[in-house]
XYZ file of C-alpha atoms in Angstrom:
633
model
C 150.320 48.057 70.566
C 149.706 47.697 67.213
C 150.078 43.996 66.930
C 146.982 43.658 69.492
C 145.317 46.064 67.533
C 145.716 44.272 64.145
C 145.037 41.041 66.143
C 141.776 42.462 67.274
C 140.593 43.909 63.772
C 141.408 40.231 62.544
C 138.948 38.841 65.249
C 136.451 41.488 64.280
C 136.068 40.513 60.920
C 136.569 36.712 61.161
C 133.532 37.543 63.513
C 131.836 39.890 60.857
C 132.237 36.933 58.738
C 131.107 34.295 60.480
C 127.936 35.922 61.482
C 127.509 36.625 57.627
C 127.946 33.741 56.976
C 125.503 32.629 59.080
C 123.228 35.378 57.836
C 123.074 33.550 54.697
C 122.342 29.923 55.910
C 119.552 31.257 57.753
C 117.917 32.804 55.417
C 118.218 29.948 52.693
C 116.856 28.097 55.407
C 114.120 30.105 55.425
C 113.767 29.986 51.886
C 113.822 26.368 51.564
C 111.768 26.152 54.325
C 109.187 28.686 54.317
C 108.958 30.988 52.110
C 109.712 29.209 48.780
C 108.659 25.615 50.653
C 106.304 23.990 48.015
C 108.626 25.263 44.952
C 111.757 23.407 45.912
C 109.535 20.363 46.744
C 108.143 20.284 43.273
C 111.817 20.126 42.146
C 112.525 16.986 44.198
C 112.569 13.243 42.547
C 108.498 11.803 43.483
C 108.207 8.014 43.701
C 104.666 6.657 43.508
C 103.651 3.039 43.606
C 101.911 1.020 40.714
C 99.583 -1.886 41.042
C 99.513 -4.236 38.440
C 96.620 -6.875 37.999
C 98.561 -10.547 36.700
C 95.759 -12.926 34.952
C 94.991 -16.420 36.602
C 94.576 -19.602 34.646
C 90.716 -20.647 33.509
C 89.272 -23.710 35.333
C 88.038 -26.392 32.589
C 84.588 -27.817 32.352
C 84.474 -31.624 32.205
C 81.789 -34.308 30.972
C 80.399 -36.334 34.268
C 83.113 -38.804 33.328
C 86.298 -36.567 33.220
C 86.229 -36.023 29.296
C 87.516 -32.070 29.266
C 85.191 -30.365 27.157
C 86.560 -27.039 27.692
C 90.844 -26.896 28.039
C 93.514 -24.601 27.823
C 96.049 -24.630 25.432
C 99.625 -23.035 25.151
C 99.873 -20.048 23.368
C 103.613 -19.004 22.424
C 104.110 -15.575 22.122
C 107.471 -13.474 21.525
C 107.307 -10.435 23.998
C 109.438 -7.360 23.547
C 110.645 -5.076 26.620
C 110.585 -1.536 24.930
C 112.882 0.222 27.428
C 115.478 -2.705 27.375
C 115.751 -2.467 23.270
C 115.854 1.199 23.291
C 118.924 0.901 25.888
C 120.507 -1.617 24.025
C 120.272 0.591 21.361
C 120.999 4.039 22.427
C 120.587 5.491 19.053
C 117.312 4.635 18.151
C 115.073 7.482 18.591
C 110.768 7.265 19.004
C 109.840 8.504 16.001
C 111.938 5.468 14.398
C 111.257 2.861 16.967
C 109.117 0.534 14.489
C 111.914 1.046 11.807
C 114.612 0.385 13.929
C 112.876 -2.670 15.321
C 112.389 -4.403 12.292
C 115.859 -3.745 10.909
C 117.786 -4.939 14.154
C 115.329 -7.937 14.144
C 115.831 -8.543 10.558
C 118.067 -11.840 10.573
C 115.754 -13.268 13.210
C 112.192 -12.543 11.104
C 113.776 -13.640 8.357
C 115.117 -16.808 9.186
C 111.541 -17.844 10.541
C 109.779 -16.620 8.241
C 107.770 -13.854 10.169
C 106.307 -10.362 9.443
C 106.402 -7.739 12.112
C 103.020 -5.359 11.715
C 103.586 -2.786 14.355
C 103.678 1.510 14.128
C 105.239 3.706 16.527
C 101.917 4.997 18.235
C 101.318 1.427 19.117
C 104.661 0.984 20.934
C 105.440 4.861 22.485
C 101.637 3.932 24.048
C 102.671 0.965 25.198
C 105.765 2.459 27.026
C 103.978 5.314 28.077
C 101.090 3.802 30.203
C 102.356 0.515 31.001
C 106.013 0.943 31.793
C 108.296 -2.184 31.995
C 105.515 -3.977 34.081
C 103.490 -5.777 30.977
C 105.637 -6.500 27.631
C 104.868 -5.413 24.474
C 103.697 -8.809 22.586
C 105.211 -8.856 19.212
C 103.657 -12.503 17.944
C 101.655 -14.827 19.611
C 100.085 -17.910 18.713
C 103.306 -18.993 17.305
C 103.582 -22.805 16.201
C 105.081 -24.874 18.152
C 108.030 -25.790 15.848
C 108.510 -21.254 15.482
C 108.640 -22.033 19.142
C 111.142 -24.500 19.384
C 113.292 -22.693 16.738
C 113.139 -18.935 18.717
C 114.746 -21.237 21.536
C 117.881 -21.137 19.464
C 118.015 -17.973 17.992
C 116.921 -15.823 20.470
C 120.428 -15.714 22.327
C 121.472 -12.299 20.121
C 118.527 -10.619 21.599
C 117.548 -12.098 24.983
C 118.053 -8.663 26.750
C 114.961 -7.587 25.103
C 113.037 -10.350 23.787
C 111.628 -13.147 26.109
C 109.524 -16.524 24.617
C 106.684 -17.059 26.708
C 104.134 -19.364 27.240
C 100.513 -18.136 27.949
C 97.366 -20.112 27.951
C 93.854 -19.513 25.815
C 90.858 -21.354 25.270
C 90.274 -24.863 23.412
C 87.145 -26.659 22.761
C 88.711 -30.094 21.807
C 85.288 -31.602 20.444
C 84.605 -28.280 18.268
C 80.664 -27.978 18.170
C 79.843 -30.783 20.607
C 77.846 -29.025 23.362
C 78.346 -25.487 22.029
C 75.315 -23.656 23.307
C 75.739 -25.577 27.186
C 79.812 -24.603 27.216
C 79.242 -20.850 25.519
C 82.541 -19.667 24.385
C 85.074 -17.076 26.037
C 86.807 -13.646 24.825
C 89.889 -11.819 25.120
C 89.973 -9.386 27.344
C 90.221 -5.634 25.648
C 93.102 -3.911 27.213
C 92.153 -1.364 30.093
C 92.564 2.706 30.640
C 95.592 4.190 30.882
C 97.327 4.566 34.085
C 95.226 6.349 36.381
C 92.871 7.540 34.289
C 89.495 5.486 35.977
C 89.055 6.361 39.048
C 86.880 2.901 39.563
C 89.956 0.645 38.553
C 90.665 -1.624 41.415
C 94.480 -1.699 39.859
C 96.495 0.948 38.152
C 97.360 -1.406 35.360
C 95.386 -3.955 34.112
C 95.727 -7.430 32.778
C 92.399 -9.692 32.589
C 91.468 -12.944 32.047
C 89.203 -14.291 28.997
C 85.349 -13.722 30.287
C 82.189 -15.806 29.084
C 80.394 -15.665 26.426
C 77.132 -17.427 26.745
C 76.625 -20.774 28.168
C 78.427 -22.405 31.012
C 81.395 -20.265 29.906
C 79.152 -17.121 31.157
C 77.157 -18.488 34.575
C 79.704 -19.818 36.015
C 82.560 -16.743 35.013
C 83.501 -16.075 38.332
C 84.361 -19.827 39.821
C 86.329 -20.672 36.420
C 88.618 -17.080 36.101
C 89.796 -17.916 39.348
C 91.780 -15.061 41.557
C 93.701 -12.032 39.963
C 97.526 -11.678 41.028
C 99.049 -8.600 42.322
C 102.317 -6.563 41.803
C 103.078 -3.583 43.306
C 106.278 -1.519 42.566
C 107.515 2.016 43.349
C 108.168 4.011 40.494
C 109.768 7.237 39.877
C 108.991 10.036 37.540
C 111.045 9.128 35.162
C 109.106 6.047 35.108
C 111.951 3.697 35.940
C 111.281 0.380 38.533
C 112.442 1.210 41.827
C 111.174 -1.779 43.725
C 109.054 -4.584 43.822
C 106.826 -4.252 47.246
C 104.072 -6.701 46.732
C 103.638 -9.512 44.490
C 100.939 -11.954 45.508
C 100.448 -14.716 42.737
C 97.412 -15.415 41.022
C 95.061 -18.682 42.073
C 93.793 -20.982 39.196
C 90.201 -21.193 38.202
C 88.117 -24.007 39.635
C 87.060 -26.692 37.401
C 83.194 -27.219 36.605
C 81.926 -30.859 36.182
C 78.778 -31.397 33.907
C 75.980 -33.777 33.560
C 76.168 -34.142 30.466
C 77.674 -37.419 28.820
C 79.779 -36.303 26.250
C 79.236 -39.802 23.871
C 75.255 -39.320 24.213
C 75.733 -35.727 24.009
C 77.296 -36.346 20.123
C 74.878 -39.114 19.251
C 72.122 -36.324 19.990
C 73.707 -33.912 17.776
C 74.248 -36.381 15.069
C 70.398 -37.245 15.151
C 69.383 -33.802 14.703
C 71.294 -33.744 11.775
C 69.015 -35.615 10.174
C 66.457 -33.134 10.699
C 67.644 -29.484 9.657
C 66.940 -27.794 12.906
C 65.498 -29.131 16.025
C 66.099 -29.779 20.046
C 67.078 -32.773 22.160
C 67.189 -33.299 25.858
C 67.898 -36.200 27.911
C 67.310 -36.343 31.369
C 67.828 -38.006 34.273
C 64.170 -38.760 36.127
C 65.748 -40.149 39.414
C 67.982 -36.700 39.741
C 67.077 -34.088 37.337
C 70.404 -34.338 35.469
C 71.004 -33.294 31.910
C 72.639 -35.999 29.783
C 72.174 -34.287 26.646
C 70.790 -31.145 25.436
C 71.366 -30.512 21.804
C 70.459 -27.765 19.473
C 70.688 -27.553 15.673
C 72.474 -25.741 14.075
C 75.060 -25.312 16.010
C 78.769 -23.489 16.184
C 82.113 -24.136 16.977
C 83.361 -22.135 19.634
C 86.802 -22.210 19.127
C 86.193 -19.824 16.241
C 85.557 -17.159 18.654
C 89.028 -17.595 20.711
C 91.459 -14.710 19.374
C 88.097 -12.736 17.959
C 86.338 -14.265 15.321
C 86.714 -13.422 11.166
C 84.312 -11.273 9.699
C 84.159 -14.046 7.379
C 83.452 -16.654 9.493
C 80.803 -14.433 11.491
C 78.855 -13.454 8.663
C 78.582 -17.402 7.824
C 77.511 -17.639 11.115
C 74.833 -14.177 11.308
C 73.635 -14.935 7.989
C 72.619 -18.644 8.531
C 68.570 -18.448 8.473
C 68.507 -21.672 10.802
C 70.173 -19.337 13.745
C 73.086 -21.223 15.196
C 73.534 -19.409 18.166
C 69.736 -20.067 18.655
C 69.740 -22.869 22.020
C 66.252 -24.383 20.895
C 66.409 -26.510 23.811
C 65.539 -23.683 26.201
C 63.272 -21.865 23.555
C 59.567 -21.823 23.478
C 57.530 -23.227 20.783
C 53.965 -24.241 20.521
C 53.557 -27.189 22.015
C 50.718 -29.394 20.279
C 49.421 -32.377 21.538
C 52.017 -32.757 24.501
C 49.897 -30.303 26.431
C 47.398 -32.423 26.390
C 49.863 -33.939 29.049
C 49.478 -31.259 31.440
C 45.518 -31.314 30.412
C 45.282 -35.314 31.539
C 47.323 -34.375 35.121
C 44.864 -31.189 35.824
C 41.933 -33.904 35.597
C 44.006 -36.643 37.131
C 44.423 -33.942 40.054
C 40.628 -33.254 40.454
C 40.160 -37.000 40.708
C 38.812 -36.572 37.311
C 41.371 -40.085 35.854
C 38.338 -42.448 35.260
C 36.119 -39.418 33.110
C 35.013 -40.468 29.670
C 34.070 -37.800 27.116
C 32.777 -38.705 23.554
C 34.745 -37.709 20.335
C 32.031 -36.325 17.999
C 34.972 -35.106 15.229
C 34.714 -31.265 16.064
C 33.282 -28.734 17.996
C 32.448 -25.633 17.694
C 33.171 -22.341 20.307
C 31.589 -19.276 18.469
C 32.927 -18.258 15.028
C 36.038 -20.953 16.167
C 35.497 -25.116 15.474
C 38.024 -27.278 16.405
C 38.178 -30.464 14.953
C 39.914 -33.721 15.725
C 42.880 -34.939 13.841
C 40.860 -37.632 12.603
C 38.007 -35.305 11.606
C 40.177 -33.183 9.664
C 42.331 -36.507 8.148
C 38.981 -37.925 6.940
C 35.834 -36.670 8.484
C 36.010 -38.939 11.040
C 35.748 -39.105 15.035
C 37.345 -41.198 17.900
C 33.843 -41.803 19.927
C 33.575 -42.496 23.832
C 37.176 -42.490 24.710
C 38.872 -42.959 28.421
C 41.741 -40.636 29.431
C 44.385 -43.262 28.682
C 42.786 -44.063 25.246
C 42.518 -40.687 24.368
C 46.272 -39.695 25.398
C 47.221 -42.883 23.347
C 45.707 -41.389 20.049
C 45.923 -37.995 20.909
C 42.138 -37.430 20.700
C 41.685 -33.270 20.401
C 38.312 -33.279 21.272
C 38.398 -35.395 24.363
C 40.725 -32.876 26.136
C 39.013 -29.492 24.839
C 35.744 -31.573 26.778
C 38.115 -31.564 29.616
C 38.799 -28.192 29.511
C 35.010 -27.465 29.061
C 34.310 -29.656 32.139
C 36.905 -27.986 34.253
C 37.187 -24.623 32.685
C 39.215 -22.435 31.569
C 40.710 -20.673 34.529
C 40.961 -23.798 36.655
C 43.290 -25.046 33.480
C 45.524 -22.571 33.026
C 46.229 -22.215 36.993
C 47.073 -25.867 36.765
C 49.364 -25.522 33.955
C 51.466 -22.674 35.982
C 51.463 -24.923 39.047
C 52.700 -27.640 36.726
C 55.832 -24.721 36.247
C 54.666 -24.450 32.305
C 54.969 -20.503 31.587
C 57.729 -20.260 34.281
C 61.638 -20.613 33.679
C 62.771 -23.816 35.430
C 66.433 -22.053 36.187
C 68.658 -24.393 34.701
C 72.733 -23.305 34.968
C 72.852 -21.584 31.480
C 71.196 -17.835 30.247
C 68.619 -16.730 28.182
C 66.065 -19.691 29.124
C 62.904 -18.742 28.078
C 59.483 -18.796 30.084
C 56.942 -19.677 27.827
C 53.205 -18.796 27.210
C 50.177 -20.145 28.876
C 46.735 -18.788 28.069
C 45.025 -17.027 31.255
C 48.001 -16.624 33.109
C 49.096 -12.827 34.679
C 51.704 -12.080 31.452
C 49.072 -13.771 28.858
C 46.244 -11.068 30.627
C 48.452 -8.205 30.284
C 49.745 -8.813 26.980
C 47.801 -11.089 25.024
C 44.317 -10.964 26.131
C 43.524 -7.981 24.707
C 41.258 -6.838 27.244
C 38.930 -9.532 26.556
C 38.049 -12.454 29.390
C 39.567 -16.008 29.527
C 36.944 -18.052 27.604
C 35.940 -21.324 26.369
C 37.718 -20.730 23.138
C 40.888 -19.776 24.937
C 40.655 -23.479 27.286
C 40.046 -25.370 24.451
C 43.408 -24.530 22.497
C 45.279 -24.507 25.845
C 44.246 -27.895 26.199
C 45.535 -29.219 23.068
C 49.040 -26.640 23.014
C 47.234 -24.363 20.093
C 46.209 -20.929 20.053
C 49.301 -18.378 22.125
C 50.616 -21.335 24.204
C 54.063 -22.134 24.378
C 56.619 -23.833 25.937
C 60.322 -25.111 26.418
C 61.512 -28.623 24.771
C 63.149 -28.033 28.440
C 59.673 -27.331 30.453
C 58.305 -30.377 28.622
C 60.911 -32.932 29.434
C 60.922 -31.943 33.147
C 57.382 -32.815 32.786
C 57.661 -35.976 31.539
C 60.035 -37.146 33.317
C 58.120 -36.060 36.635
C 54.889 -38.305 35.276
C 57.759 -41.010 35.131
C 59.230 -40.516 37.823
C 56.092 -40.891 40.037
C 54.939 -37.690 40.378
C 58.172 -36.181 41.655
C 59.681 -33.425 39.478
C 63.543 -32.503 40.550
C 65.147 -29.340 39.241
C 66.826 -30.210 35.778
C 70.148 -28.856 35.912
C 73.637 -29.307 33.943
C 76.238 -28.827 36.802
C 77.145 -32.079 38.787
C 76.035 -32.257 42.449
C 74.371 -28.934 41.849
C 70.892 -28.875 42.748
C 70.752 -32.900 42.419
C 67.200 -34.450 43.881
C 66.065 -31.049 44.444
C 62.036 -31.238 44.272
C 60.286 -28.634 42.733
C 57.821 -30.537 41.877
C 55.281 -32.878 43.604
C 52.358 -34.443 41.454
C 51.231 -35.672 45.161
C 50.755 -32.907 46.550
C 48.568 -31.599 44.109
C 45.955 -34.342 44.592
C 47.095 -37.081 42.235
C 46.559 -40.395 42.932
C 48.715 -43.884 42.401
C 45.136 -44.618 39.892
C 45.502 -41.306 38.295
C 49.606 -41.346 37.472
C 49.006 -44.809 36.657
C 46.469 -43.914 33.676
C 48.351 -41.544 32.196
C 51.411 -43.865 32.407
C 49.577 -46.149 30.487
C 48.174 -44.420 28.305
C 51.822 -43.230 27.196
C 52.488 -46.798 26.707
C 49.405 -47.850 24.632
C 50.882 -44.454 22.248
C 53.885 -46.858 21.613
C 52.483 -50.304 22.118
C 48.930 -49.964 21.629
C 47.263 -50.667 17.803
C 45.953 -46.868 17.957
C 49.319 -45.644 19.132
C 50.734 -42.401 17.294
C 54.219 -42.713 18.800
C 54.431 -46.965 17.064
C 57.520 -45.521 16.169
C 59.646 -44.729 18.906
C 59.129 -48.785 19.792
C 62.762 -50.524 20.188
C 63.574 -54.142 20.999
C 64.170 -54.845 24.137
C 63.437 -51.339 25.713
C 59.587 -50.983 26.853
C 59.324 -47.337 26.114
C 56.109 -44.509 26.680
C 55.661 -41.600 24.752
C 53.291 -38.754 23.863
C 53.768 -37.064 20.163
C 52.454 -33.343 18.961
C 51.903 -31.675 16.207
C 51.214 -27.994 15.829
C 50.325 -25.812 13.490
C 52.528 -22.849 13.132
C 54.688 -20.713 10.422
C 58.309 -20.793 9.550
C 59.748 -18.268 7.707
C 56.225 -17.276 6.591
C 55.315 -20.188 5.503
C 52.670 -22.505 6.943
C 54.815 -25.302 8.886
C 54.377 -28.036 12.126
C 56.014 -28.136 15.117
C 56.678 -32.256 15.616
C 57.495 -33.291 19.161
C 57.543 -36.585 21.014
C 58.251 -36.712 24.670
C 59.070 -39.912 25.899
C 60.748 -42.580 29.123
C 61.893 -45.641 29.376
C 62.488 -48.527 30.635
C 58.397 -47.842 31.145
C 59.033 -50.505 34.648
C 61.812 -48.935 36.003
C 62.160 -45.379 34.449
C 65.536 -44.226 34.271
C 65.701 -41.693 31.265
C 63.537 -39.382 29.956
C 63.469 -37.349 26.633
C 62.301 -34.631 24.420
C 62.740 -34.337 20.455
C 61.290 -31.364 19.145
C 61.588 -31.053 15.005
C 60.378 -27.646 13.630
C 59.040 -28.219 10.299
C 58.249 -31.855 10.717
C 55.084 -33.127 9.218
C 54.396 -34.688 12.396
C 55.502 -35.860 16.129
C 54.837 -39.662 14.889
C 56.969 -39.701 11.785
C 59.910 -37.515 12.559
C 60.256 -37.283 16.514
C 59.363 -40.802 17.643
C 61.943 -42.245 15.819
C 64.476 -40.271 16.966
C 63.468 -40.568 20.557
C 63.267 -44.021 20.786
C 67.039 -44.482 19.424
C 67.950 -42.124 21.578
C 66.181 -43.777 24.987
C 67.815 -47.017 23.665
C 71.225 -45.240 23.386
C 71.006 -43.461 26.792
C 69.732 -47.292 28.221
C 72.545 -48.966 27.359
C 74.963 -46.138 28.221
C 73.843 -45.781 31.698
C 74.844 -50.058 31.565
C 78.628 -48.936 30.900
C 78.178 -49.348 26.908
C 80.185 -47.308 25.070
C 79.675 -45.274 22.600
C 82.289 -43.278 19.952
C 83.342 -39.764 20.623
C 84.658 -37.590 18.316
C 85.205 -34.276 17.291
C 81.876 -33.032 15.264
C 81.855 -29.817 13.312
C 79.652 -27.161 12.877
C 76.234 -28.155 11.338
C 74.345 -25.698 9.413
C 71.463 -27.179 9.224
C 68.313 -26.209 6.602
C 64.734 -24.824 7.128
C 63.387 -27.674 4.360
C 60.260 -29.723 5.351
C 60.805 -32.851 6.956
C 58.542 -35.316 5.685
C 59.914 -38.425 7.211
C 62.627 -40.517 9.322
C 64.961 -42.761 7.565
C 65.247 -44.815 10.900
C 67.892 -47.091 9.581
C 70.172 -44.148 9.062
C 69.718 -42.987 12.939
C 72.115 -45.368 13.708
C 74.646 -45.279 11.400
């Protein structure tokens, strides 16, 4: 009896147990579950994924013969992994971590000679927002013989140290073809994690971007495709996993026009000059052989950020370096009397004479011929050709009289003067023509488009102005015969593309002819003011200018000579524009004509020397003449 009584109390309190037991469980069930749910979850270990943007390697820019213009270059740099240090060294605490770093990298510094500049805030940052995932670099642009050596000693400290190779910019040929190329640089570092809701990736590592030039248009096609990464994380900040990791695709490689030998023989000529612009073109195409600008830069001073020191050489330069005169508008002078001969040519106007009387007055404003003003004397009944060939003012301001002043300046803006021509690089420049919508809203100062106004256009005084580029696209459309293609500096790019047609506009094979020859009787004929472009062997036409203008507050001349050859069989044509040149005969037409002969003989598989050139600073002096002997030294 009592034995099944004790067994039974026994069963009654295993039972009691159990079922407390149970109690228990379910209620920390509900606890965990319900009704303290979101406060255990906050205690659990979170994972999260990072994205991490990996660079791509920059496309070069070539010459239209292969020469690389534009390269990349190794860069060795010594990258430290901050976790991997501090774990190899267990003692080294945060608020010590550039101390310690220096000391347990002293043998290493030392024996190469090197100086570590780095703080603490600089590295816990680092650690902080971009985890294991990007290295801290401790040197870069290390030689190649620190290079060679860290290959040896780095064996003591390869869990945290790694030698890598990364690529930046080079400009092999320093200044040649600085304001077409542009320059590139760095990238600045982005946010910190998560803290832009607009970044595409959680960390980021650009490329170098454009600066100006080719370098800037054509940004995109050259940086190539980013890379991606993407690892889980936990909140400890410690690599989980690796989940994604698409590599990144090299930049494409941009081919220019330009000939990289004529392209140095251009800058060299403007070195005789101070400042100035040259462009070469292509009639047949529309392709840029040569556009130079001086003074120029070398743009390999910008890679790594450029020295105060060498910027302020740069900003303080009165001559403007950075200044592309090629795509820049000046007055224009007698080579808009060009534009004046095609707008009568047009109008079926090529056989009118006018008389040269030595000046003529509009109002309170007389303009007289060069001749007038050189010695009171005038050019008399001249034909269009004979007046282009001595560049006869009053002949065309008759023209404009005859076929006034509105008709003119709509001819000049069909003629694309006053427009940008779109050529592949930035900040081209439209111009100025008198009478046309921008000149009315800004210029005209609520007064009509008169006489006066047609008169100067006709001749390239008064507000005109206009492109070195606008004017050899012009020129080499008259040579071309009558067919203007888009000038442009990319290869295959917009090659025999017509925006232009002479034709179309009413000119005649007797019209382009008269102003073709009247080019050549500038160089060839006895009354010529381009006698000086003339070269052996190389029938050449040309039209010089010469206006009147300030530089630097002083009174100064624009001198230009346009110019094409071989006069037969054009192939090249060219534009030399010399601010503060007494004149278009004495300074430009030399230059042009070597030039044309250069570009002649190049295009027969001559060749000629390329080199690196450096920087030219030019001067803002007066240039009073044109040693020609010295062009071709």
């Amino acid at each position: 009896m009592m034995s099944s009584q004790f067994k039974s109390s026994r069963t009654y309190i295993l039972c009691g147990l159990i079922l407390l037991c149970f109690s228990l469980l379910i209620n920390r069930l509900y606890q965990f579950q319900i009704s303290q749910k979101i406060s255990f979850q906050q205690k659990l270990p979170n994972t999260y994924e990072i994205s991490v943007q990996e660079p791509s390697k920059r496309g070069l820019i070539l010459d239209r013969n292969g020469i690389v213009l534009a390269d990349n270059i190794p860069n060795y740099c010594l990258d430290l992994n901050i976790n991997a240090f501090k774990q190899s060294f267990p003692e080294v605490k945060n608020n010590e971590l550039a101390t310690q770093l220096r000391e347990k990298l002293a043998p290493l510094l030392n024996e190469l000679n090197l100086n570590l500049s780095v703080n603490n805030r600089s590295l816990i940052f680092h650690q902080q927002n971009y985890h294991d995932l990007i290295p801290f670099t401790l040197f870069d642009h290390l030689s190649e013989e620190q290079y060679l050596d860290l290959l040896e000693l780095l064996a003591p400290y390869k869990t945290f140290l790694e030698l890598k190779t990364k690529y930046q910019r080079y400009y092999p040929y320093k200044s040649l073809a600085s304001h077409i190329i542009g320059y590139t640089k760095a990238w600045d570092r982005g946010l910190e994690l998560g803290a832009s809701k607009n970044q595409v990736y959680d960390i980021e590592q650009g490329n170098e971007f454009g600066v100006n030039g080719i370098e800037q248009t054509q940004d995109t096609l050259l940086q190539g495709k980013y890379g991606k990464k993407v690892v889980v994380a936990n909140d400890k900040r410690q690599i989980l996993n690796l989940i994604d990791n698409r590599p990144s695709q090299p930049g494409q490689n941009i081919t220019l026009t330009i000939d990289a030998p004529l392209q140095r023989a251009a800058q060299e000529s403007l070195r005789k000059v101070g400042r100035g612009a040259i462009i070469i073109m292509e009639v047949k195409t529309g392709e840029i052989w040569a556009m130079a600008s001086a003074p120029d830069y070398d743009p390999n001073d910008f890679i790594g950020g450029i020295s105060t020191q060498r910027y302020n050489y740069y900003s303080e330069n009165l001559g403007s370096p950075f200044t592309n005169r090629a795509i820049s508008a000046f007055a224009p002078g007698s080579i808009f009397k060009l534009p004046t001969a095609i707008c009568l040519a047009n109008k079926g106007l090529a056989d009118k004479k006018f008389t040269c009387k030595g000046q003529i007055t509009y109002g309170n404003h007389p303009i007289g011929c060069w001749i007038y003003n050189l010695n009171g004397g005038s050019h008399g009944s001249l034909s269009l050709d004979e007046a282009l060939a001595c560049s006869c003012n009053n002949y065309f301001n008759l023209a404009s009289d005859f076929i006034g002043s509105k008709q003119l300046s709509d001819s000049y803006t069909q003629l694309h003067m006053g427009k940008v021509l779109g050529v592949e690089i930035p900040n081209e420049q439209a111009g100025l023509i008198t009478g046309n919508a921008y000149w009315l809203r800004h210029y005209s100062h609520n007064s009509k488009l008169s006489p006066v106004h047609g008169a100067f256009l006709s001749i390239g005084q008064g507000d005109s102005l206009a492109t070195p580029l606008q004017l050899c696209f012009l020129t080499a459309t008259i040579a071309n015969s009558g067919k203007g293609f888009a000038p442009h500096l990319i290869k295959n790019n917009q090659d025999k593309k017509t925006i232009l047609d002479l034709r179309k506009q009413g000119i005649t094979d007797f019209g382009l002819a008269t102003i073709q020859n009247g080019m050549w009787a500038a160089v060839n004929g006895s009354s010529g003011t381009a006698k000086r472009a003339k070269q052996e062997g190389l029938e050449i036409a040309a039209k010089t200018g010469t206006a009147q203008t300030s530089h630097y507050n002083k009174p100064a001349n624009n001198a230009w000579t346009v110019a094409y050859a071989p006069y037969q069989n054009p192939e090249f044509a060219i534009v030399v524009l010399v601010p503060s040149g007494t004149s278009g005969g004495k300074v430009a037409a030399p230059i042009a004509g070597e030039l044309l002969q250069l570009a002649h003989k190049r295009s027969q598989g001559n060749n000629l020397p390329l080199t690196p050139i450096l920087p030219y600073e030019g001067h803002i002096n007066i240039v009073e003449n044109i040693d020609e002997e010295s062009l071709s030294e």
